[in-house]
Amino acid sequence: MTETTVDATVRVRFCPSPTGNPHVGMLRTALFNWAFARHNGGTFVFRIEDTDSARDSEDSYLALVESLRWLGLDWDEGPEAGGEYGPYRQSERLQLYADTVERLRQADYAYPCFCTPKELEERREQARKEGRPPGYDGHCRNLSDTERDDRYRAGGRPAIRFRMPGTDFAWDDLVRGRIEVAAENIPDFVLVRGNGDPLYTLVNPLDDALMQITHVLRGEDLLSSTPRQLALYDALRGIGMTDLPNPQFGHLPYVMGEGNRKLSKRDPESSLAMYRQSGYLPEGLVNYLALLGWSIGEDREFFSQQEMAENFDISRVNPNPARFDLKKCTAINGDWIRELSEAELSQRLRPFLIAANLIADPPTSEQEEALASVVPLIHTRMDRLDQAVPMIEFLFVSDADLELDPKDVDKVLKPEAMPALEAAHNALAAVTVWDLESIEAALRDSLIDGMGLKPRLAFGPVRVAVTGRRVSPPLFESLELLGRESSLSRLQRSIESLG
Ligand code: GLU
Ligand code: ZN
């Protein structure tokens, strides 16, 4: 049953770090947040978590913005959109983080930790040997003011650690149900590095609080940070930075790739760029991403982004790992291509033909016309837009430039094909009105009826000679579009090359 209650006060966020290229896992997270916001008539916030200057890049930031646009995941607040809780790039909020940490320290929710990485490692090792938990041991928790002053005077540049309250934590996860974490599994953690860089552990929950986020939907890999974030919200309330309750959390299932391991950012089928280059439609990809953990119900797998928004119910997200299946993604994309109008499909194919140098940018009116006339012939024959290029190339290159696929030539344009090619040439040369019926009648009369050939043996060589490939739009239509002169000249060329 479709859940109908909506809550317009919902505020969710998508908050990637701009490192590397946009990938499937993060876009699934973005989509689910978007759908949850839209379903509720709430607000979708886009925040950039760029506090790690060593890893973040402007290119990656721009790619993120552009990717959300391409997928149609419009945001209500964030970069370029603005909003009353900005700025939405964390690199522009550093003063706020520094001030907040100072307040947390004043109120003793946080303390300076002077331990060096080496000391920490040695004590971890020791703990392991003695069978104690290896997390931070609270070494600097209770230094006296004099001890701290001494360390500072000696040139110490401490990290700032959050003081966990020593209580267990629990929450009702929107996807996974009740989750409980015992106090001993959540040691004090670092908020700010010794060099002053604030960490995710601080800035993410702080901004969630300040941006009044009500629901945090994110990948399961972040589940272990939730108890620490819950503790931090308590502290933020303690210092009067927020008076809101904690957000509700929902941890979205892992996405598994080949061989039952987690899909990695580095897997080629993870990369959004791969989908765009090979002609997946945003409609198709969004539809497929939606299926990674959610379903619209009743075995239905084909639905639009709008339908997803209307029906999105977080309680129906499946906590079990979702399996990524490129074949299925491609099949759904094919369904979406078939859903496009012919005019729309021409539009979407244009950049692929331009990139392949088959048409000019912008295309000439003859090229537009040729494209419009061939689109109906290939509309149902592809699952990705890039597949159109080899199929229709023959219409956009000169006779001299047409390259025949060498494999197809080997298979089909053999010496035995000579009589069929010659007969086809003669029959077509005699056609007076160059239209579909006359072309078909001429070829059938001469090759099938006249020579008694099976259609495949009759038309295969003609197809390769004229279109360059065994896979092309329907033959008679292709000949009609190509025109008499080119059709005859291409047949002639193959006859000569065999002779
Ligand atoms: N910047 C974090 C990431 O990209 C955000 C995680 C979260 O949603 O809390 O992993
Ligand atoms: Zn310490």
PDB file of N, CA, C and O and ligand atoms in Angstrom, residues 13 15-17 49 200 204 218 222, ligand 1:
ATOM      1  N   ARG A  13      19.616  15.973   3.499  1.00  0.00           N
ATOM      2  CA  ARG A  13      20.784  16.536   2.823  1.00  0.00           C
ATOM      3  C   ARG A  13      21.525  15.447   2.072  1.00  0.00           C
ATOM      4  O   ARG A  13      21.529  14.285   2.416  1.00  0.00           O
ATOM      5  N   CYS A  15      25.460  15.190   1.062  1.00  0.00           N
ATOM      6  CA  CYS A  15      26.647  15.963   1.453  1.00  0.00           C
ATOM      7  C   CYS A  15      27.941  15.240   1.113  1.00  0.00           C
ATOM      8  O   CYS A  15      28.687  14.833   1.986  1.00  0.00           O
ATOM      9  N   PRO A  16      28.215  15.089  -0.169  1.00  0.00           N
ATOM     10  CA  PRO A  16      29.432  14.374  -0.575  1.00  0.00           C
ATOM     11  C   PRO A  16      30.689  15.204  -0.340  1.00  0.00           C
ATOM     12  O   PRO A  16      30.627  16.426  -0.248  1.00  0.00           O
ATOM     13  N   SER A  17      31.803  14.496  -0.256  1.00  0.00           N
ATOM     14  CA  SER A  17      33.104  15.158  -0.304  1.00  0.00           C
ATOM     15  C   SER A  17      33.545  15.178  -1.753  1.00  0.00           C
ATOM     16  O   SER A  17      33.429  14.176  -2.442  1.00  0.00           O
ATOM     17  N   GLU A  49      31.111  18.760   1.434  1.00  0.00           N
ATOM     18  CA  GLU A  49      31.975  18.541   2.594  1.00  0.00           C
ATOM     19  C   GLU A  49      33.430  18.588   2.158  1.00  0.00           C
ATOM     20  O   GLU A  49      34.093  17.569   1.980  1.00  0.00           O
ATOM     21  N   TYR A 200      35.407  15.395   9.667  1.00  0.00           N
ATOM     22  CA  TYR A 200      34.037  14.964   9.394  1.00  0.00           C
ATOM     23  C   TYR A 200      33.237  14.731  10.678  1.00  0.00           C
ATOM     24  O   TYR A 200      32.065  15.090  10.762  1.00  0.00           O
ATOM     25  N   ASN A 204      30.194  17.374  10.093  1.00  0.00           N
ATOM     26  CA  ASN A 204      28.993  16.768   9.520  1.00  0.00           C
ATOM     27  C   ASN A 204      27.793  16.869  10.476  1.00  0.00           C
ATOM     28  O   ASN A 204      26.761  17.444  10.117  1.00  0.00           O
ATOM     29  N   ARG A 218      21.777   7.748   4.561  1.00  0.00           N
ATOM     30  CA  ARG A 218      23.128   7.618   4.019  1.00  0.00           C
ATOM     31  C   ARG A 218      23.524   6.153   4.018  1.00  0.00           C
ATOM     32  O   ARG A 218      22.809   5.306   4.543  1.00  0.00           O
ATOM     33  N   LEU A 222      28.438   4.203   6.987  1.00  0.00           N
ATOM     34  CA  LEU A 222      28.554   5.295   7.960  1.00  0.00           C
ATOM     35  C   LEU A 222      27.836   5.001   9.269  1.00  0.00           C
ATOM     36  O   LEU A 222      27.804   5.834  10.176  1.00  0.00           O
TER      37      LEU A 222
HETATM   38  N1  GLU B   1      30.826  13.598   3.341  1.00  0.00           N
HETATM   39  C1  GLU B   1      30.385  12.321   3.810  1.00  0.00           C
HETATM   40  C2  GLU B   1      30.661  11.267   2.754  1.00  0.00           C
HETATM   41  O1  GLU B   1      30.709  11.610   1.592  1.00  0.00           O
HETATM   42  C3  GLU B   1      28.914  12.403   4.150  1.00  0.00           C
HETATM   43  C4  GLU B   1      28.395  11.219   4.838  1.00  0.00           C
HETATM   44  C5  GLU B   1      27.047  11.437   5.466  1.00  0.00           C
HETATM   45  O2  GLU B   1      26.062  11.412   4.720  1.00  0.00           O
HETATM   46  O3  GLU B   1      26.971  11.620   6.670  1.00  0.00           O
HETATM   47  O4  GLU B   1      30.858  10.116   3.065  1.00  0.00           O
END
